[in-house]
Tab-separated table of C-alpha atoms in Angstrom:
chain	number	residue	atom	x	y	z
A	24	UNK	CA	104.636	87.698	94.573
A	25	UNK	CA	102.175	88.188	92.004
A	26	UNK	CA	99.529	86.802	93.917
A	27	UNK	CA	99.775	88.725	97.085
A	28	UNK	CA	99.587	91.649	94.756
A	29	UNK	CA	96.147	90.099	93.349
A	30	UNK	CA	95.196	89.413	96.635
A	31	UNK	CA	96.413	92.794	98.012
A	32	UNK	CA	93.786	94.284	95.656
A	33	UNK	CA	91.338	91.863	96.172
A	34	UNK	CA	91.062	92.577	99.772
A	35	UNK	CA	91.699	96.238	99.047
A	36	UNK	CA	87.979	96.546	96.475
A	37	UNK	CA	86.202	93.792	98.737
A	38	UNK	CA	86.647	96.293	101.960
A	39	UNK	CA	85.587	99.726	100.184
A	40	UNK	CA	82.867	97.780	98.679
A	41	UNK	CA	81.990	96.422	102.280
A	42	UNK	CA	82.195	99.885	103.641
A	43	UNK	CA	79.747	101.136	100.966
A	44	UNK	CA	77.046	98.233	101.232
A	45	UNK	CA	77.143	98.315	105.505
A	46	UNK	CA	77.165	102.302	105.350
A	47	UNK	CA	73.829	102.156	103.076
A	48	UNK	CA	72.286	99.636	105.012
A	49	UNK	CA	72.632	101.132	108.388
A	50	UNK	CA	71.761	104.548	106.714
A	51	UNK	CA	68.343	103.228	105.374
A	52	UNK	CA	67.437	100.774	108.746
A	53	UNK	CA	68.316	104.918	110.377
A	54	UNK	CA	66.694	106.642	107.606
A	55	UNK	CA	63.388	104.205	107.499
A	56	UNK	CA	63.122	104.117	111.898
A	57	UNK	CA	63.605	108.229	111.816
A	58	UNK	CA	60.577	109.228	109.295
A	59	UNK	CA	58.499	111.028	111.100
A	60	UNK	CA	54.528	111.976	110.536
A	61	UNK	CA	54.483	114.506	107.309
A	62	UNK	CA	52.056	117.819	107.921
A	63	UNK	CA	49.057	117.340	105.816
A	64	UNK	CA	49.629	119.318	102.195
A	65	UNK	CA	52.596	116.690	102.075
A	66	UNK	CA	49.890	113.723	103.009
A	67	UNK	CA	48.273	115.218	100.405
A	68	UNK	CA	50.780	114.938	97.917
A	69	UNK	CA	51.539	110.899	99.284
A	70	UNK	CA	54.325	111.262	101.367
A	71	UNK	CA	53.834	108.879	103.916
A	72	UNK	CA	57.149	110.124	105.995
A	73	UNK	CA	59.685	112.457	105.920
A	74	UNK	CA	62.925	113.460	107.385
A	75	UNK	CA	64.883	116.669	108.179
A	76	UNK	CA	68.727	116.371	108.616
A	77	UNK	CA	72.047	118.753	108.321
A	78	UNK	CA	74.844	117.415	107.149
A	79	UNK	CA	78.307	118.695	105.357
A	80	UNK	CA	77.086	122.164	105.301
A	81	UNK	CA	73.453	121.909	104.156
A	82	UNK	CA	70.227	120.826	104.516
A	83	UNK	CA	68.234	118.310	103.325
A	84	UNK	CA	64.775	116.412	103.038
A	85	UNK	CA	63.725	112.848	102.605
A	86	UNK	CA	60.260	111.722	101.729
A	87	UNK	CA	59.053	108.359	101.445
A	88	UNK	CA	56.202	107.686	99.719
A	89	UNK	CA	52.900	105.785	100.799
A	90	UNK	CA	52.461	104.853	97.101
A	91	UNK	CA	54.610	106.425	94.721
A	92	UNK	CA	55.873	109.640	93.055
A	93	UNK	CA	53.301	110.742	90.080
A	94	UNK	CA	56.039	110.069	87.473
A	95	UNK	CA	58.903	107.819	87.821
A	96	UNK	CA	62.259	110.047	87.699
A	97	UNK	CA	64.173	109.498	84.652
A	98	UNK	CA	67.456	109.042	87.308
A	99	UNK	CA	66.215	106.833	89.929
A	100	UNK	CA	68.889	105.315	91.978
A	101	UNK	CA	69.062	101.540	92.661
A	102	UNK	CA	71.281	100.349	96.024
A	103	UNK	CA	72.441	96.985	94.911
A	104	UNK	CA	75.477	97.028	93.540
A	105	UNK	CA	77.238	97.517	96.849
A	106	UNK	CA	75.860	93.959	97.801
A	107	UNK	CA	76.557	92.466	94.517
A	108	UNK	CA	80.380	93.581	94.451
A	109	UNK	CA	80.927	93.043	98.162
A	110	UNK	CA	80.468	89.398	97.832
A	111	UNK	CA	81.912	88.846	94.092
A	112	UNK	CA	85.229	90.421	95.539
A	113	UNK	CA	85.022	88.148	98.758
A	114	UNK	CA	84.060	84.820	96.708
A	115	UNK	CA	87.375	85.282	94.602
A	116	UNK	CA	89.926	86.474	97.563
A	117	UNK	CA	87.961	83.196	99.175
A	118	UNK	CA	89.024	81.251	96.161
A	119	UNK	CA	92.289	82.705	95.728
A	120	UNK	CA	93.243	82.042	99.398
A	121	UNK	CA	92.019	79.492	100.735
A	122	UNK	CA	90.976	77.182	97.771
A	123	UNK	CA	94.106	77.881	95.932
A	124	UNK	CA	96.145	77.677	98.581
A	125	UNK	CA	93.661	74.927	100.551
A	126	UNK	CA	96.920	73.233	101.473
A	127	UNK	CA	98.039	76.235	103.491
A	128	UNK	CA	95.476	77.838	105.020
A	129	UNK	CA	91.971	75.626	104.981
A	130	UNK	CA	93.202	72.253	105.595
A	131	UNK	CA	94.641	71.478	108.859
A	132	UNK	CA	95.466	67.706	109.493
A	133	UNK	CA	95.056	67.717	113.282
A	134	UNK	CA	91.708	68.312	112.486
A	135	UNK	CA	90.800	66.573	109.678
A	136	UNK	CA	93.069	65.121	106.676
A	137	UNK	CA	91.419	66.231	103.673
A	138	UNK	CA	92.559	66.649	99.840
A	139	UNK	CA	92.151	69.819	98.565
A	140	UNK	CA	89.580	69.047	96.036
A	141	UNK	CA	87.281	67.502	99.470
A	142	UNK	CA	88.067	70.576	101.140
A	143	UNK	CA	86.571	73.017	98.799
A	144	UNK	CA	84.500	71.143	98.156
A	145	UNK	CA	83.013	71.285	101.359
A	146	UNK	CA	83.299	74.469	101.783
A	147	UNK	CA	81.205	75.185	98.610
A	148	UNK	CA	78.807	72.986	100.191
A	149	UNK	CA	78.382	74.669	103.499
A	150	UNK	CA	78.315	78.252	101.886
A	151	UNK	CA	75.949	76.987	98.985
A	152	UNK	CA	73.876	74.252	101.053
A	153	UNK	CA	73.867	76.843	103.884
A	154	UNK	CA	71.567	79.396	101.758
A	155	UNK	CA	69.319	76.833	100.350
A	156	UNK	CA	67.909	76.172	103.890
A	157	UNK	CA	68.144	79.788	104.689
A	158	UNK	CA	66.064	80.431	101.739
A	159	UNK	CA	63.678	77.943	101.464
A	160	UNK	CA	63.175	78.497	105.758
A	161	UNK	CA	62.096	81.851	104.491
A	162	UNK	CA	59.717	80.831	101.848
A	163	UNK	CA	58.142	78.765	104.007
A	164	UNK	CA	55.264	79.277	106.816
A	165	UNK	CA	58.027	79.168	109.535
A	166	UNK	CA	58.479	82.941	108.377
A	167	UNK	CA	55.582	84.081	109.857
A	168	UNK	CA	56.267	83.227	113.365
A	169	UNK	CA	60.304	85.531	114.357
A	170	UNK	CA	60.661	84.082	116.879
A	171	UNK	CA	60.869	80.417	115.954
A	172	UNK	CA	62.786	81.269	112.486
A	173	UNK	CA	65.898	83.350	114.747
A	174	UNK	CA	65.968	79.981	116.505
A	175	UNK	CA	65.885	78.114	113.460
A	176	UNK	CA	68.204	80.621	111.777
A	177	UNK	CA	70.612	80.289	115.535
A	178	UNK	CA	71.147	76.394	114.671
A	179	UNK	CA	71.446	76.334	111.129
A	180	UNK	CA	74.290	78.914	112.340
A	181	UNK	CA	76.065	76.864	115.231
A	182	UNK	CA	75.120	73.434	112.900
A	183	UNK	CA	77.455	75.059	110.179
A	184	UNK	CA	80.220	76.618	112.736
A	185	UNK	CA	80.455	73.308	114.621
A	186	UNK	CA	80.925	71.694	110.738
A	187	UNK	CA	83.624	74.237	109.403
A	188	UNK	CA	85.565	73.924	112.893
A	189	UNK	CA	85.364	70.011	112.686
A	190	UNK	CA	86.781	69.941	108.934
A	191	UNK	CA	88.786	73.162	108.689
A	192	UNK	CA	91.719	74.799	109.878
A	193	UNK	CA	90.500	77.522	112.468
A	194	UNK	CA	91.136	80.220	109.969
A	195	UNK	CA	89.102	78.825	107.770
A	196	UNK	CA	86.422	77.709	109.529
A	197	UNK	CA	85.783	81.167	110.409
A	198	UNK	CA	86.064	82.077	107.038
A	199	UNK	CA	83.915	79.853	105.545
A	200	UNK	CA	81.090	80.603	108.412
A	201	UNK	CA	81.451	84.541	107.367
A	202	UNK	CA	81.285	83.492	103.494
A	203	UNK	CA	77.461	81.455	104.832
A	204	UNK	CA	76.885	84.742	106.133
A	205	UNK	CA	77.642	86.963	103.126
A	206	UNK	CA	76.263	85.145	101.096
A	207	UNK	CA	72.772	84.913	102.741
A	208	UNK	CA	72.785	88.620	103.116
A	209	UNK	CA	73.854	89.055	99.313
A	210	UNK	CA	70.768	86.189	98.688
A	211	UNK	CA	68.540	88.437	100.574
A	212	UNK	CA	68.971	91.315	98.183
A	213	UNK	CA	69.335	89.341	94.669
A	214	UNK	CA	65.972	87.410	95.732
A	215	UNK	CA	64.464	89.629	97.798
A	216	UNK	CA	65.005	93.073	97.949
A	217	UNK	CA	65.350	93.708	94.678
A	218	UNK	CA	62.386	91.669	92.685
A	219	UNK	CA	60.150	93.599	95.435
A	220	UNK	CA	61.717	96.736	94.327
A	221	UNK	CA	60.899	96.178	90.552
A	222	UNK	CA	57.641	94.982	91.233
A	223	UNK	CA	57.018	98.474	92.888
A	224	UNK	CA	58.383	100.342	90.244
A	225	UNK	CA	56.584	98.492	87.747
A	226	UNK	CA	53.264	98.929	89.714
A	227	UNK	CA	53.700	102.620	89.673
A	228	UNK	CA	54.846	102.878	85.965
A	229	UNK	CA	51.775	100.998	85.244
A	230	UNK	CA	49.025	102.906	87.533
A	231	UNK	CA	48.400	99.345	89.131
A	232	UNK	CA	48.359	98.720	93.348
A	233	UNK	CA	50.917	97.529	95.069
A	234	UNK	CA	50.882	94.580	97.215
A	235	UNK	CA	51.556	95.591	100.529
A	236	UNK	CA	53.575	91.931	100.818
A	237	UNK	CA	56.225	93.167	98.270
A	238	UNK	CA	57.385	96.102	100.720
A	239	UNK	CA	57.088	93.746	103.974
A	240	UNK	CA	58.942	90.787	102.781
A	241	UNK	CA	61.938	93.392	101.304
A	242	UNK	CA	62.305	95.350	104.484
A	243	UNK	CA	61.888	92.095	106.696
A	244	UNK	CA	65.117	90.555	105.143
A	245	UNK	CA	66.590	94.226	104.960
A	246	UNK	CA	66.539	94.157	108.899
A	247	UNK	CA	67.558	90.309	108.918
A	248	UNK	CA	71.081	91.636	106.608
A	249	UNK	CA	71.709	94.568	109.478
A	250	UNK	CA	71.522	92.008	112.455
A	251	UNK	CA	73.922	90.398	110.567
A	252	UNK	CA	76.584	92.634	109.819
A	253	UNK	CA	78.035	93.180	113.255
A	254	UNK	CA	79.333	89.134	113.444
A	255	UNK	CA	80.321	89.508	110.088
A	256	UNK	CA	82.330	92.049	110.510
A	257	UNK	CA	83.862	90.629	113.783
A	258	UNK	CA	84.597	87.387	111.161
A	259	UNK	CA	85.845	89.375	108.736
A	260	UNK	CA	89.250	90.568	111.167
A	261	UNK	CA	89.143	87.501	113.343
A	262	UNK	CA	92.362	86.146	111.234
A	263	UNK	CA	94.370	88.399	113.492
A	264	UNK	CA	92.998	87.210	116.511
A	265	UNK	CA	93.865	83.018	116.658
A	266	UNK	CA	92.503	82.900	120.174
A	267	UNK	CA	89.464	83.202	118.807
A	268	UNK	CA	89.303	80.566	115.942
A	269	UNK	CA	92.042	77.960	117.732
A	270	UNK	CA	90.241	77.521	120.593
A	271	UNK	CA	89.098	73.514	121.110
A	272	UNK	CA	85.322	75.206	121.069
A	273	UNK	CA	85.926	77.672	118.362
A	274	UNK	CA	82.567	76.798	116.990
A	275	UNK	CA	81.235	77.996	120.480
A	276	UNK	CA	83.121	81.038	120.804
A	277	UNK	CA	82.211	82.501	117.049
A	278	UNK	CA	78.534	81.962	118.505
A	279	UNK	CA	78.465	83.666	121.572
A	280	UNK	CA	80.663	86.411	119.770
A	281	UNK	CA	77.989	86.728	117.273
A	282	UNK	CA	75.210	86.140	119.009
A	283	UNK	CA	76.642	89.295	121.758
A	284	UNK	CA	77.495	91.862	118.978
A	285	UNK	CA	73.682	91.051	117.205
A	286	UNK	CA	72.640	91.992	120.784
A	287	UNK	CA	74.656	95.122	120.579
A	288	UNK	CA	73.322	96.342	117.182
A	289	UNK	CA	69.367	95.722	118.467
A	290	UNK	CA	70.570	99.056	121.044
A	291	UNK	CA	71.182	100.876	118.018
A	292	UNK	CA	68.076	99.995	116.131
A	293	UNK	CA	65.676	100.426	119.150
A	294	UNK	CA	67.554	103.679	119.608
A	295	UNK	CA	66.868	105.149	115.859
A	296	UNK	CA	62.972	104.932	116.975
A	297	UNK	CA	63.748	106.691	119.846
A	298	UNK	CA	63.725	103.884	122.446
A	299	UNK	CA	67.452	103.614	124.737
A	300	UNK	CA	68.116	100.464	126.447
A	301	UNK	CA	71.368	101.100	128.382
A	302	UNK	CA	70.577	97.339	129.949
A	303	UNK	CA	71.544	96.147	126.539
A	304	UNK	CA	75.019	97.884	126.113
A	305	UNK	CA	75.907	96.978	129.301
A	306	UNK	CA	74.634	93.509	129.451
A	307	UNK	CA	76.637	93.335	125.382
A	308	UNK	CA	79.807	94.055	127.347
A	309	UNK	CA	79.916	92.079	130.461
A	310	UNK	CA	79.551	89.222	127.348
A	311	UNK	CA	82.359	90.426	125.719
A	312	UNK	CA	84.146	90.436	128.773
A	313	UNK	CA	82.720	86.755	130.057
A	314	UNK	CA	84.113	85.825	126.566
A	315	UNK	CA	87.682	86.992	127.050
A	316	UNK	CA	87.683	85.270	130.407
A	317	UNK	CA	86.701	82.271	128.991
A	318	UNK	CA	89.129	82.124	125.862
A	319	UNK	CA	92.050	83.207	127.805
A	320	UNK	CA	91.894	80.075	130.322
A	321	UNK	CA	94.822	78.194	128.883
A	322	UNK	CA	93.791	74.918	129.137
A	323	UNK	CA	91.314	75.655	126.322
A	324	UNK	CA	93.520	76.468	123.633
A	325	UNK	CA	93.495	73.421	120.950
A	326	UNK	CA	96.638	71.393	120.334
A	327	UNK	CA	95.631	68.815	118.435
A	328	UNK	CA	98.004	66.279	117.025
A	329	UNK	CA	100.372	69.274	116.419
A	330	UNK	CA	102.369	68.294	119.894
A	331	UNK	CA	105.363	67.306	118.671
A	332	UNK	CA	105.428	64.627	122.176
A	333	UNK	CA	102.461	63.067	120.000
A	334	UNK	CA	103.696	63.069	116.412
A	335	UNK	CA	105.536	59.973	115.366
A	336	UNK	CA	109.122	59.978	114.561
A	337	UNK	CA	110.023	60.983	111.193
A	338	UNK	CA	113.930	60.546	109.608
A	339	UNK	CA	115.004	63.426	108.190
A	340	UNK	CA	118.049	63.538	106.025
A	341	UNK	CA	120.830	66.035	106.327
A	342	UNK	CA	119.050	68.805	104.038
A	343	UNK	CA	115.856	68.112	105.799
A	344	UNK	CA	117.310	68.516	109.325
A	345	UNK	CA	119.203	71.636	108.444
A	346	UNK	CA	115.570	73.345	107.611
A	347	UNK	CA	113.917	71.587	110.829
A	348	UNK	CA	116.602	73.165	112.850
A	349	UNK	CA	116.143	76.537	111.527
A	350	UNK	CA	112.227	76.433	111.902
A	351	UNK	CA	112.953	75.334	115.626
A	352	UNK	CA	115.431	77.764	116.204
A	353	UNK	CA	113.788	81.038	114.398
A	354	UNK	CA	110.025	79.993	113.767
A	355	UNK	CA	108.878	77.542	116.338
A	356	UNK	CA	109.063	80.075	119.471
A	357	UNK	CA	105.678	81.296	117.991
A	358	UNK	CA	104.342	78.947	115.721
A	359	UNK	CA	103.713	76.067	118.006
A	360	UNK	CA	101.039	74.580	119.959
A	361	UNK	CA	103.316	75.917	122.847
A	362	UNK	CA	104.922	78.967	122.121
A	363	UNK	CA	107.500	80.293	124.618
A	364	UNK	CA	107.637	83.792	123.074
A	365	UNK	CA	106.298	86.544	125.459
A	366	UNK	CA	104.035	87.955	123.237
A	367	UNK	CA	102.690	85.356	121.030
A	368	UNK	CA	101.230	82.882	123.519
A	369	UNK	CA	98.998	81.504	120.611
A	370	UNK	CA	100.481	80.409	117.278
A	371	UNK	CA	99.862	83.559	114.844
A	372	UNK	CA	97.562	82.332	112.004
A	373	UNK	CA	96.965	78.973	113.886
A	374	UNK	CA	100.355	77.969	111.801
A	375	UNK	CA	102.481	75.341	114.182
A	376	UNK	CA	105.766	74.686	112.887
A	377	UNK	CA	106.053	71.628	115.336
A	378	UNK	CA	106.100	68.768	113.385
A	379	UNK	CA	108.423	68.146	109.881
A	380	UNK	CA	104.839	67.222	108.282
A	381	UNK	CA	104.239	70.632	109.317
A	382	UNK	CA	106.628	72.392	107.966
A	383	UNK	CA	106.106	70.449	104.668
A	384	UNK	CA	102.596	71.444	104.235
A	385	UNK	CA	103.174	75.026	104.471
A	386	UNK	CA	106.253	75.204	102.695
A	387	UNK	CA	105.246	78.018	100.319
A	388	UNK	CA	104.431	80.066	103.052
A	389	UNK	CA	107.742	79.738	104.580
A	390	UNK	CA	109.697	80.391	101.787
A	391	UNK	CA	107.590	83.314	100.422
A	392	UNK	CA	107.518	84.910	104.047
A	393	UNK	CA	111.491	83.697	105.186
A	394	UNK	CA	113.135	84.111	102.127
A	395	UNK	CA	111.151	86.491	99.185
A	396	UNK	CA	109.581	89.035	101.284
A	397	UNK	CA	111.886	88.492	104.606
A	398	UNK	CA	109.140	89.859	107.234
A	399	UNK	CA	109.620	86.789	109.023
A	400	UNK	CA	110.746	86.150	111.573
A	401	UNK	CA	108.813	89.622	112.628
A	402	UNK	CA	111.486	91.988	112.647
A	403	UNK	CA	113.883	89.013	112.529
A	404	UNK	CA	113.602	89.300	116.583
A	405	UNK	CA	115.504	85.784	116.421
A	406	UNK	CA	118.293	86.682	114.110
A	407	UNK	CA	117.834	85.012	111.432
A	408	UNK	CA	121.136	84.774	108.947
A	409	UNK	CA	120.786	85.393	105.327
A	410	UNK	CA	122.620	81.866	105.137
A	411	UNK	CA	119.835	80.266	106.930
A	412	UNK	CA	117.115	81.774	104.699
A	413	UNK	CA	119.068	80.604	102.147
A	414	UNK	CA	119.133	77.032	103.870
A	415	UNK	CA	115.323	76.639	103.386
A	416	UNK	CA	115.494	78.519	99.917
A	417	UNK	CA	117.715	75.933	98.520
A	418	UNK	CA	115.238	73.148	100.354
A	419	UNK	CA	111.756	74.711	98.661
A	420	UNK	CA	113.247	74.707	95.280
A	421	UNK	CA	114.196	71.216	95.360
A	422	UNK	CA	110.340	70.143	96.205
């Protein structure tokens, strides 16, 4: 109980952080495409653009300077702590879930049969290994030509999605993709962003020019980090949505659903310089649609080993049976590669209760969600007995 409170929170910080990093980025990718041509006493004074808005009651100005303000204002606000605590909070709820409990929710052994310790690390090495190449493709001459790094940038994308999907549990894979993501748009500011910043604040401080490079190479990533935040965010709620992430090409459809909501975002950017490409909304959501056709054709949806017509026969003894029964009876009308329930027609959470080696993996889960909290079954739509939560209560402790 104590850690879904610690993970309650988690989640709870790493979302209002979220909010606060995405809202500042799409306000400066606005703010920075809406400057418009200052009259001439302001050129005169250095301001390179400026900006009239209304907002809550008020009005207000934005200028940004060609060069620099005269002085350097004692208060001088920095935008980088949003970043910073957005991914701290989403590394540890990453670590808390799904490398503590790697067992439950990463590893998935009609997939792949992995140890905990190979799963994370893994996963550390697809986040981690992920931004090197990111990085060092960015440092490199391949920077200079866009449209040869977003290819570059597309594979190193599907190359880890196809990875995660082919080790992990669905859940996790997406996870783990979204983590690569964050944490190449946190590396963009922390490398970035903000060493071009200082160097600009130095430069003025000190009376000395600023390269024009500094300013270039921090807005460049800034715009790479606001393509990116659409798929994140569609990875960041795609754990309620297991037709998604247990499809047999999950690796294909986190693509194309990234891939279609980047497309979306570029009508919003073009738009904030004044440019409107209806072509692109609509063309966005006859993907989205194409999509859901294409996920919902049933034969697509991955079974794995978890087919209980393919698992080998396992002897249970009377304890043992007692629990499979109940999970058959209660659970396994929804958690199952087939699920008969009319609502569910894909396991929730990818979990499959199939299988006894099934049920044995995520036996923490079960007892937690069956017998501490009791929200399962959902609104105990199967009845479930006190006497039969206490069945598998009586089972977990004995583990």
């Amino acid at each position: 109980m104590l850690l879904d409170w610690i993970s309650l929170f988690l989640r709870w910080f790493h979302v209002i952080a979220g909010v606060a990093w995405i809202g500042a980025s799409f306000y400066f990718i606005w703010l920075d495409n809406n400057l418009r041509t200052p009259p001439d006493w302001k050129k005169q004074k250095g301001i390179k653009g400026d900006l009239w808005a209304v907002h809550g009651g008020g009005f207000y100005e934005v200028a940004k300077y060609e060069y620099g303000p005269e002085v350097i204002p004692e208060k001088l606000h920095w935008f980088k702590w949003e970043a910073y605590t957005t991914w701290i909070s989403g590394f540890l709820l990453l670590s808390l879930v799904y490398y503590h409990g790697a067992a439950i929710y990463l590893i998935d052994s009609s997939v792949m049969d992995l140890t905990p310790a190979q799963a994370i690390t893994r996963g550390l090495g697809l986040i981690f290994g992920g931004l090197f190449i990111y990085e060092a493709a960015c440092r490199s001459p391949l920077a200079k030509y866009p449209k040869v790094f977003g290819i570059m940038f597309l594979i190193l994308i599907a190359a880890a999605s196809y990875l995660a999907t082919h080790w992990f549990s669905g859940r996790g894979a997406f996870m783990h993709v979204g983590a690569l993501i964050g944490t190449i748009m946190v590396g963009n500011v922390f490398f970035k962003i903000m060493p071009a910043q200082r160097l600009m604040v130095d430069a003025v401080t000190n009376k000395t020019d600023i390269d024009p490079n500094w300013g270039l190479g921090a807005k460049l990533r800034s715009v790479h980090n606001n393509y990116l935040t659409l798929p994140l965010l569609f990875i960041m709620i795609s754990n309620h949505y297991p037709m998604t992430y247990q499809h047999q090409n999950a690796w294909l459809v986190l693509m194309a659903l990234g891939i279609v909501s980047a497309w979306i975002r570029h009508y919003f950017n073009l738009k904030h310089i004044g440019i409107s490409r209806p072509s692109i909304l609509i063309t966005g959501a006859m993907g989205m649609i194409i999509i859901a056709g294409w996920v919902s054709i049933p034969v697509t949806v991955k079974e794995g080993t978890s087919n209980t017509e393919k698992a080998p026969a396992i002897e249970l003894n009377a304890q043992q049976q007692q629990v499979f029964d109940v999970m058959q009876t209660h659970c396994a009308n929804c958690h199952s590669a087939k699920p008969t329930d009319e609502i569910f027609v894909i396991a929730p959470l990818g979990l499959m209760f199939d299988t006894w080696p099934q049920i044995v993996q995520r036996a923490p889960l079960i007892h937690r969600r069956a017998v501490v909290t009791k929200d399962m079954p959902m609104m105990n739509k199967t009845g479930m007995t006190e006497d039969e939560r206490q069945i598998i209560g009586k089972w977990f402790k004995g583990l």
